[in-house]
Structure formats: C-alpha cells, structure tokens
CSV table of C-alpha atoms and ligand atoms in Angstrom, one decimal:
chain,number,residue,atom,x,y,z
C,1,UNK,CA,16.8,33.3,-7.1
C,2,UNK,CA,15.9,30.7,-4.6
C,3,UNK,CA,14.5,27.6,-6.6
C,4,UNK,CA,10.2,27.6,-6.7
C,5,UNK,CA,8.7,24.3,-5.3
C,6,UNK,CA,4.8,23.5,-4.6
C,7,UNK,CA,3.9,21.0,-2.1
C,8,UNK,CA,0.4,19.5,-2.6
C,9,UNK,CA,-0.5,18.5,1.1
C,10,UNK,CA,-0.2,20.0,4.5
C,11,UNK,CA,3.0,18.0,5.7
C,12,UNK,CA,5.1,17.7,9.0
C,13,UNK,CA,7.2,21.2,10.5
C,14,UNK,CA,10.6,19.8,10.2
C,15,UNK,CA,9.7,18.4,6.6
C,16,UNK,CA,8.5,21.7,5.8
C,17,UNK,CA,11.7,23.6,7.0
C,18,UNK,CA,13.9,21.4,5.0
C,19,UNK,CA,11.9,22.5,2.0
C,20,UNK,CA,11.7,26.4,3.6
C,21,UNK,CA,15.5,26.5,4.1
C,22,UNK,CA,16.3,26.1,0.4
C,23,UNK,CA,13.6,27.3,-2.0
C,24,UNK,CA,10.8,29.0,-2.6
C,25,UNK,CA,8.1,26.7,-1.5
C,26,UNK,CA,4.2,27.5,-1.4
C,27,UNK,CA,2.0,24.7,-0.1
C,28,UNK,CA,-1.6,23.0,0.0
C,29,UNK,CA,-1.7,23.4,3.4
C,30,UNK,CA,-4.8,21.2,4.0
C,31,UNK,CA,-5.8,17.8,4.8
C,32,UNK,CA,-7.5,17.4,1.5
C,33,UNK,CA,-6.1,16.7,-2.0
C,34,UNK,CA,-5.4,19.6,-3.7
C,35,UNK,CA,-8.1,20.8,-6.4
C,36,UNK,CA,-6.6,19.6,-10.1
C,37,UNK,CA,-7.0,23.4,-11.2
C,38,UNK,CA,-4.7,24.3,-8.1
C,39,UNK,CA,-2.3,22.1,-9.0
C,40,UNK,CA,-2.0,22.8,-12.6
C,41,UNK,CA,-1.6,26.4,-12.1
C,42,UNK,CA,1.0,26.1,-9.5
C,43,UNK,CA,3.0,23.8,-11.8
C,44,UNK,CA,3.0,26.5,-14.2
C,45,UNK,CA,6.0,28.3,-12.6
C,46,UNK,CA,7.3,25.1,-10.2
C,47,UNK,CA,10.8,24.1,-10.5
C,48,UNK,CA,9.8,20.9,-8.3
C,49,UNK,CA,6.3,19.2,-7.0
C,50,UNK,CA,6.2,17.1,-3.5
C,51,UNK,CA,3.2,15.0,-4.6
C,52,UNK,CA,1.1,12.5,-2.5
C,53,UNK,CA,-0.2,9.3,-3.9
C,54,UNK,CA,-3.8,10.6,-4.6
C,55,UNK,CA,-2.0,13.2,-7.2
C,56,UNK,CA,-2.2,12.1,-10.6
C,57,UNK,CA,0.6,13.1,-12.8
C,58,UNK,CA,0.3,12.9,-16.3
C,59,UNK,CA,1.1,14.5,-19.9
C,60,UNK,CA,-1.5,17.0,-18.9
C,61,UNK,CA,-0.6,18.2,-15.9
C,62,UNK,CA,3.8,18.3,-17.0
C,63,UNK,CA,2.6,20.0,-20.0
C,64,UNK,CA,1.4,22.7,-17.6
C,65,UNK,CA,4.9,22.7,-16.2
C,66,UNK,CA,7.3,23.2,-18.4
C,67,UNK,CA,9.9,24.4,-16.1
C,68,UNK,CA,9.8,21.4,-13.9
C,69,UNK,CA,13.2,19.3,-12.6
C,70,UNK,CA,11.6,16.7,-10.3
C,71,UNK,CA,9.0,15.5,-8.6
C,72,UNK,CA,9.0,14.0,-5.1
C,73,UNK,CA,6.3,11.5,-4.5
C,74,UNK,CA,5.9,11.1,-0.8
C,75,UNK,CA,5.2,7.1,-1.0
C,76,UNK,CA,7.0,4.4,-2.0
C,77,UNK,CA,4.5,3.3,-4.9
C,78,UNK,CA,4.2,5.8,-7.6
C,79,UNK,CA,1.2,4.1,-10.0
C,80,UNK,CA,0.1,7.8,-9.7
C,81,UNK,CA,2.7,9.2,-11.7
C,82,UNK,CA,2.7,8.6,-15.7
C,83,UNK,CA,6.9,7.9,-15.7
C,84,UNK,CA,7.1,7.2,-19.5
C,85,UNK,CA,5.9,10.6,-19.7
C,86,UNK,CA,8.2,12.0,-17.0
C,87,UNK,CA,11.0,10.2,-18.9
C,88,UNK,CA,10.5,11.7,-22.2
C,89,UNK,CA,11.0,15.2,-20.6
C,90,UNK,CA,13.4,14.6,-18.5
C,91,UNK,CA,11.7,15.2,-15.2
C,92,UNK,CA,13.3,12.8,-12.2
C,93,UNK,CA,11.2,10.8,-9.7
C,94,UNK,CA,11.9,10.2,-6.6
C,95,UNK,CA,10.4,7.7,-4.0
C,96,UNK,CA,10.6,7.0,-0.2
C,97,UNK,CA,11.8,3.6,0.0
C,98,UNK,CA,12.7,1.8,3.3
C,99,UNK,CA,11.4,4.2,5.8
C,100,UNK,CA,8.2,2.3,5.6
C,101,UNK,CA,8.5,-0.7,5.0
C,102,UNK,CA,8.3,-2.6,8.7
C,103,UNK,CA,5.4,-0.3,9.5
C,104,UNK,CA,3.6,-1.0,6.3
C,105,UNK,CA,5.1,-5.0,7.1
C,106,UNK,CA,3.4,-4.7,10.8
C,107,UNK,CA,0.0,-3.6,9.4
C,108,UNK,CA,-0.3,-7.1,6.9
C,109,UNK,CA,0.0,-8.7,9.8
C,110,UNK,CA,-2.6,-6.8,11.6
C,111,UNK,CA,-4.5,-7.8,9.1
C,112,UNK,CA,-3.9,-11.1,9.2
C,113,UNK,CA,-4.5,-11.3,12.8
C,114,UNK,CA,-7.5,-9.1,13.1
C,115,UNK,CA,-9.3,-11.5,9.9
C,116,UNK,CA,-8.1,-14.9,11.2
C,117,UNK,CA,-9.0,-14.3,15.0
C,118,UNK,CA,-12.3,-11.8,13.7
C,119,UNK,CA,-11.4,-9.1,16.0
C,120,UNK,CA,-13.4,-6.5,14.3
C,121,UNK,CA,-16.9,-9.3,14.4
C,122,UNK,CA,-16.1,-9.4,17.6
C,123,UNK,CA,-16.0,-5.9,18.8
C,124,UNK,CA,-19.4,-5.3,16.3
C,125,UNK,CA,-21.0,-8.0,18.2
C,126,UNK,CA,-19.9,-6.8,21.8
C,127,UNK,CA,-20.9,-3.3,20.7
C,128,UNK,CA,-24.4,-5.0,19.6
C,129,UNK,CA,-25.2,-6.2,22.7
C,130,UNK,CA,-24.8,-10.1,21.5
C,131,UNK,CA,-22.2,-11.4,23.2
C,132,UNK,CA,-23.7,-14.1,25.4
C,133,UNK,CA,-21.6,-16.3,27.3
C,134,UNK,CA,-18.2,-18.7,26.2
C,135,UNK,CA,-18.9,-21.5,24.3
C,136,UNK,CA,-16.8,-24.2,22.4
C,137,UNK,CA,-17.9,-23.2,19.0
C,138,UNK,CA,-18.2,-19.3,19.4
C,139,UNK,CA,-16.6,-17.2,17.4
C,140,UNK,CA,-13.7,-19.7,15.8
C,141,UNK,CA,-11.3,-18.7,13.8
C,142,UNK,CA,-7.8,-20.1,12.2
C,143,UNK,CA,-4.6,-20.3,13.7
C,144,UNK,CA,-1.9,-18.1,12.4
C,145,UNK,CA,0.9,-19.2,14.3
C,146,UNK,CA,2.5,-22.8,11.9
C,147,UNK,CA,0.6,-21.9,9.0
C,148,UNK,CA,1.8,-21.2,5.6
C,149,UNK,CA,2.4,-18.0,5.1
C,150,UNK,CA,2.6,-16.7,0.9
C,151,UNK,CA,3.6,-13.5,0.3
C,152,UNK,CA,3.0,-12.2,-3.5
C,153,UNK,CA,5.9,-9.9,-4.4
C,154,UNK,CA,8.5,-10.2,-2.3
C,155,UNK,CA,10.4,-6.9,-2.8
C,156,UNK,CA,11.6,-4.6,0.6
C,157,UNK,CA,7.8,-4.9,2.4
C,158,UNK,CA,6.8,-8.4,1.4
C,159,UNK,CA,10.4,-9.5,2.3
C,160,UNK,CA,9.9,-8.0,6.2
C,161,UNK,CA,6.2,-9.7,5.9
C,162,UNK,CA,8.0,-12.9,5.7
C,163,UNK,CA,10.3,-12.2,8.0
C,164,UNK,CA,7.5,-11.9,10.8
C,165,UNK,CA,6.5,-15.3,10.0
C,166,UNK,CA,9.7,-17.1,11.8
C,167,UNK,CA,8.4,-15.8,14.7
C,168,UNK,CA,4.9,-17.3,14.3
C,169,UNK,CA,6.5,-20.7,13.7
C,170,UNK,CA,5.2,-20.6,10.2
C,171,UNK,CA,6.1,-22.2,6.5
C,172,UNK,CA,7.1,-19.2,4.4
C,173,UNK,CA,6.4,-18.8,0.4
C,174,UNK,CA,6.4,-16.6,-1.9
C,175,UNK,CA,5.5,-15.4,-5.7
C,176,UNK,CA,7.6,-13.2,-7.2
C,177,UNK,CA,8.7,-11.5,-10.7
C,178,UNK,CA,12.0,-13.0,-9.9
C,179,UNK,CA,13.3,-14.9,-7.1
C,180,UNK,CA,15.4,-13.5,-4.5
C,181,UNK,CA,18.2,-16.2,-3.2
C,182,UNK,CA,18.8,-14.0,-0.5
C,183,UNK,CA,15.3,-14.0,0.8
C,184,UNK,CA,15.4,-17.6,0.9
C,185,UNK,CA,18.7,-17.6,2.4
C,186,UNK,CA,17.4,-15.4,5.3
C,187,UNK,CA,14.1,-16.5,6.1
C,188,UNK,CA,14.1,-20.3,4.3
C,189,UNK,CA,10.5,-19.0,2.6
C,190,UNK,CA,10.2,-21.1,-1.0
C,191,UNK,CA,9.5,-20.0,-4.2
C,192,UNK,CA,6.1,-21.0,-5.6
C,193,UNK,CA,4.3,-20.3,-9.1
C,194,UNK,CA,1.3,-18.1,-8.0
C,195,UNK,CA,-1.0,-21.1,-8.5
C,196,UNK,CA,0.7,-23.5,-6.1
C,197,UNK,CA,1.1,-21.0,-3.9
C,198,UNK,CA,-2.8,-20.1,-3.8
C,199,UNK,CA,-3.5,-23.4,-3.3
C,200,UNK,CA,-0.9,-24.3,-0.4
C,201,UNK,CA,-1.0,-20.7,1.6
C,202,UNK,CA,-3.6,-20.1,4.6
C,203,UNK,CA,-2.3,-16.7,4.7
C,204,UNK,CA,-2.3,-14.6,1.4
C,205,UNK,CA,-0.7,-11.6,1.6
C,206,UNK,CA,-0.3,-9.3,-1.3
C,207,UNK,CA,2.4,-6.8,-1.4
C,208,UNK,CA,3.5,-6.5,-5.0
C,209,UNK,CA,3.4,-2.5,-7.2
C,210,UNK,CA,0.8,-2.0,-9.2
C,211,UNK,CA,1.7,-2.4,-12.8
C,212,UNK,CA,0.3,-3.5,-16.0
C,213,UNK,CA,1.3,-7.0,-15.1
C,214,UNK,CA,-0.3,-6.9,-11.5
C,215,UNK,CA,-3.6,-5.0,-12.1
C,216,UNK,CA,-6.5,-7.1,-11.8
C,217,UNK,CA,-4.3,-10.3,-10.8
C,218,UNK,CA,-6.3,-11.4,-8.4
C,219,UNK,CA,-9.7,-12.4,-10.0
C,220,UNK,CA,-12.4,-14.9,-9.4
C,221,UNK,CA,-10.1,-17.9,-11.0
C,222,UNK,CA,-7.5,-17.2,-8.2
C,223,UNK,CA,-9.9,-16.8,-5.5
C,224,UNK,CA,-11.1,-20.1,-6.7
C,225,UNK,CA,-7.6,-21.8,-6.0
C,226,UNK,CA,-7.3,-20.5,-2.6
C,227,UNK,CA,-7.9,-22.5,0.3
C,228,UNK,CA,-12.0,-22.0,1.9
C,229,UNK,CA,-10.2,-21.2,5.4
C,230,UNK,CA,-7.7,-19.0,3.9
C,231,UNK,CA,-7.2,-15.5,4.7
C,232,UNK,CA,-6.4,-13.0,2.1
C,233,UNK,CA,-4.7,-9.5,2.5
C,234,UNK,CA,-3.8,-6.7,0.7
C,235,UNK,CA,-1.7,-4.0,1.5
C,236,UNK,CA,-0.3,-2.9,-1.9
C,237,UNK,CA,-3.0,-1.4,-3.9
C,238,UNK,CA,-6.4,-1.9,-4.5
C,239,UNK,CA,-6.5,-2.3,-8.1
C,240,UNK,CA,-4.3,-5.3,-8.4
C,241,UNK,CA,-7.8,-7.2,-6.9
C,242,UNK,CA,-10.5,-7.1,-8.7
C,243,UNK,CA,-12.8,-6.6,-6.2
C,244,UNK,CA,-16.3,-7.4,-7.5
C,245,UNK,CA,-14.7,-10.8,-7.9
C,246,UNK,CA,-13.5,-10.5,-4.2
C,247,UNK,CA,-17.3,-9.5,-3.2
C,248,UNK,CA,-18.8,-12.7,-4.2
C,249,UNK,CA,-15.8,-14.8,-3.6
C,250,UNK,CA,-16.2,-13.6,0.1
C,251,UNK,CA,-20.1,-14.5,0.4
C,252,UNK,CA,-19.1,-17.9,-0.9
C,253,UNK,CA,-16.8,-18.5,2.0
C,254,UNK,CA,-13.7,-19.4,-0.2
C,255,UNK,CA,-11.4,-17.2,0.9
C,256,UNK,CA,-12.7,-17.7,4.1
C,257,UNK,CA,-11.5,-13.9,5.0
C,258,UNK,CA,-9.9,-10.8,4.0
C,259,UNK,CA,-8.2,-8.0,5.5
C,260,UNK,CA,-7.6,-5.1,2.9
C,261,UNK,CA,-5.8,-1.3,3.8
C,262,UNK,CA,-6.1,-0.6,-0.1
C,263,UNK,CA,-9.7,-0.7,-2.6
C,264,UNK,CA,-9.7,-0.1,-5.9
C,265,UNK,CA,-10.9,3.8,-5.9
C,266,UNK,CA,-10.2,5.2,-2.6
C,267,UNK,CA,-11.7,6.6,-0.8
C,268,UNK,CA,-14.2,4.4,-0.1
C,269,UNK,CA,-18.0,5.0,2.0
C,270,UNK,CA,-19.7,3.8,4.0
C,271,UNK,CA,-22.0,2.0,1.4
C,272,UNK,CA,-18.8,-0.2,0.0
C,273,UNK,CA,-20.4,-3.3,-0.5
C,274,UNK,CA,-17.4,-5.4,1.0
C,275,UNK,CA,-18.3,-3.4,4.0
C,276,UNK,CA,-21.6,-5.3,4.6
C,277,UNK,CA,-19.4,-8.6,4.9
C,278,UNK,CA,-18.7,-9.9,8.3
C,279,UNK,CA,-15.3,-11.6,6.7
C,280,UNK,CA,-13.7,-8.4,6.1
C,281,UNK,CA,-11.3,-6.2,7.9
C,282,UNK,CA,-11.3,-3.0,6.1
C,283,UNK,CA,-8.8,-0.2,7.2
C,284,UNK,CA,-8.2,3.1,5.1
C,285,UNK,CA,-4.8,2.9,3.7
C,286,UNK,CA,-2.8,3.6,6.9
C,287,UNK,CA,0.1,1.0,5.7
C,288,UNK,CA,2.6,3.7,6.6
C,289,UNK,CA,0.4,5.4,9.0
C,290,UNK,CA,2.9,6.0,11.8
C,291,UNK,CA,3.9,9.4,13.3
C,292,UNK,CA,8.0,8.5,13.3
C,293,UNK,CA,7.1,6.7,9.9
C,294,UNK,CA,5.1,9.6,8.2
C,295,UNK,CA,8.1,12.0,9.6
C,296,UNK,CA,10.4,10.2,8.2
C,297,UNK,CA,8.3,9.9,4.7
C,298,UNK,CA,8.0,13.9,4.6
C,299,UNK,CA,11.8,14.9,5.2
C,300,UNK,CA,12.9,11.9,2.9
C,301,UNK,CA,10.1,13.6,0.0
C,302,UNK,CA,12.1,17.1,1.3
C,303,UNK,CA,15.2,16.1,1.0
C,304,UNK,CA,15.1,14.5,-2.8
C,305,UNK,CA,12.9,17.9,-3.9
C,306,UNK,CA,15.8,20.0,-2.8
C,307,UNK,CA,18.5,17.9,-3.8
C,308,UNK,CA,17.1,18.1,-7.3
C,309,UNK,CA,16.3,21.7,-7.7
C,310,UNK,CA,19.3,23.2,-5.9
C,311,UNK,CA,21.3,20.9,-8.3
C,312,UNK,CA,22.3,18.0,-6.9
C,313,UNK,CA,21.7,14.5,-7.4
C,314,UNK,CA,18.2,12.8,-6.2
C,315,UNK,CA,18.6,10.3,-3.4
C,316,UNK,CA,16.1,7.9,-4.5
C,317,UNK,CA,15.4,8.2,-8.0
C,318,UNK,CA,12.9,5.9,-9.6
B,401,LIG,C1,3.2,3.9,-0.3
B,401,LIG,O1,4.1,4.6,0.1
B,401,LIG,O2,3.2,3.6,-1.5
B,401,LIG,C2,2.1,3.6,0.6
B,401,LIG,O3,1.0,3.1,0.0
B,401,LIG,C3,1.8,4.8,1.5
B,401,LIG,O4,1.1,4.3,2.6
C-alpha cells in the first residue's frame, strides 16, 4: 500500500507530482491555512504532513497522529513546529535550506533601500497629490552605499546579506551565537557584541531563527542604542521584536526607520499601528516570495516527505 501523506496548502504542479508519483497524498488545496479540525483529522491516518509555516505542530496535533514518520515544513524556519515533542516520538523534520536564501538576502535589502531612500513616502505622497516641485531638503534620506552594515545572525541568509554589502562599498559586522571565521574570511565583516554593534551600524538587519534566546531581543533598551538615522530591518520573524517597543521607538525618530517582511502575529490589517508610521516599510512576509524560489521550496518539501515515508533517509533533517 502506497504510503498516505496530507499536504496542508495548495502547492506548485511539479511539487505535487513528486508527492502523486509515490504515495497516497490528499491535499488542502486552497490558498488559505487549513482549518485545525482538518488537519487533526487528516493526521489521524497520515504517514507524513507537508506543513507551511502558519501550521502549528504540537503534542496535540502528533497525538492525533500516531502513525506519523515525518513532517516536511516547507520553510527554512520551523518555530512552528514543537521539535522536543517531535523528538520524543520519533517523528523527523525536515527543512528547505539554501534554496532561499539569496531571495530572502535580496528582499533585506529591499528593505533597506526602500526605508533609507523612503520609496514607499514617496509613492504615498505622489499618489496624494503632494509632490510639488525639487527642492534641496525634500524628501532626504541616508546613504546606503559606505555605511555600516550589521547583520544579527549570520547563518546561510544573513551571511548572503553581508555579502551584498561589498558591493555597496560598505563596513560589514555582525552579531552572532558564534562567530563564523569563514564569513569574515570571505566578506572581511567583524564580529561585534550586539551592543557595539547597535551603536556602530546605520543598517540593522535581523536575520537570526526565532528561539527562546532570540524572542523579544530587540526591545526598547536596544532601540535606544541604535543610531537616530539608523535603519532597522527584519526579515526573520516578527516575534524576535517586540514591537510595541518598536512603535514608540519609531515616533521618537531613534531608529530613524524600519523596513519589516515579518510582525509578530501575522497576518496583520490594515489597522496595524506601525502602519500609520511614515518610517516604515511594511511588506507581508514575501522573503522567499519568488516563483523559481517557491518552486524550488515545494519540490525540496516533496522530495524529503517521500524520502521519509517510502523509507529512505530525509535530505534535510532538522
Ligand atoms: C522561511 O522559510 O522560514 C521563510 O520565512 C519563508 O519565507
């Protein structure tokens, strides 16, 4: 009997026929997350889940499966999957590492550009009707190119971050659990304690997991350290910024920007408060929001699901 496997989003065809080829596979074959109450009755009988980041999976719902071999989260971050848990019954997890990590590199520093230059002011002022003629002073921003660039948590994505930099001419530092000698070898960028580096970068970029140690690092203390033209940015996850703290740091004008992809409950409305600042660059966590990229998240995701359940050995376990 072909292996059973339950895919909780609608994903790309060849993706889809990877999975098709080898198992039995039923899918949420929407846009949408899937309902909790869908999920935890296809589980039941699931010898493997494809998950997306918005799936949470805990004690309750791998009690519900107790058949289960693997499960495939289509993202490199996994703060939505309770891995102690998966650990203690043996379930594997698997990740899609390196397929996105220039993509999710290129849109930090769309960020960066779009806050320090104020491209989206700018196109809410043209769309206003205010734009009124050139002037000296209108509409200034901060130079990116030679500026200090610090990246906190320099792993695969905050690595290709850096690497950007050389192009812009810039200094390169970075805050990490450990440091990497071969980052510094290849791109010259120092290692700084997090404070120093607050206090010395003009660019702030956060790309760091979320874990017990990161959530709510960046509070009103850190804020405080940064630079008042700095520009901050985070394309990890929204929880590691505590983002009341970010509110009222941003109405003081010290960061003097921000550019975020990620908020601390997403999705986000329209009546976000941070929304209402013109120093903010919000985008809806499209990091890895690429066609090639998103293709080559879904048949990486496929290929670890049927690796596992056809028994074989998972390509990228956690
Ligand atoms: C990831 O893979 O963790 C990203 O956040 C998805 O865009």
């Amino acid at each position: 009997m072909a292996p059973r496997v339950y895919i909780t989003r609608r994903l790309p065809q060849p993706a889809l026929e990877l999975v098709a080829a080898a198992c039995d596979v039923a899918v949420w074959d929407q846009d949408e997350p899937v309902p909790r109450d869908v999920l935890l009755a296809a589980a039941r009988s699931a010898d493997g889940l494809l998950t997306m980041l918005s799936d949470r999976i805990d004690g309750e719902l791998l009690d519900a499966a107790p058949g289960l071999k693997v499960v495939a989260n289509m993202a490199v971050g996994y703060d939505n999957v309770d891995l102690a848990e998966l650990r203690r019954r043996g379930v594997i997890l698997t990740n899609t590492p390196d397929v996105l990590t220039a993509t999710t590199a290129d849109m930090a520093w769309t960020l960066m550009l779009a806050a320090a230059r104020r491209l989206v002011e700018g196109h809410k002022l043209i769309e206003a009707g205010g734009w009124q003629s050139w002037s000296p002073g209108f509409m200034t921003g901060h130079d990116v190119s030679g500026a200090t660039l610090g990246v906190v948590g320099a792993g695969r994505i905050g690595g290709a971050v850096l690497r950007r930099g050389r192009g812009f001419d810039m200094a390169l530092r970075y805050h990490n659990r450990s440091r990497s000698p071969e980052l510094e070898q290849q791109t010259g960028a120092q290692f700084l304690p997090l404070d120093a580096l607050l206090a010395e970068a003009d660019f702030v970029v956060v790309a760091a997991p979320l874990t017990a140690q990161t959530r709510g690092l960046f509070g009103a203390r850190e804020f405080a350290l940064m630079k008042p033209t700095a520009v901050f940015v985070n394309v990890a996850r929204g929880p590691i910024v505590q983002e009341a703290a970010l509110y009222q740091a941003l109405r003081a004008g010290r960061p003097w920007a921000a550019g975020l992809d990620v908020f601390e409950r997403e999705p986000i409305g329209a009546d976000h408060p941070l929304l209402g600042l013109p120093n903010l660059v919000a985008a809806p966590h499209l990091g890895s929001a690429t066609v090639s990229t998103r293709l080559k998240m879904a048949t990486t995701a496929a290929r670890n699901l049927v690796a596992v359940v056809t028994g074989g050995a998972p390509l990228n376990p956690v």
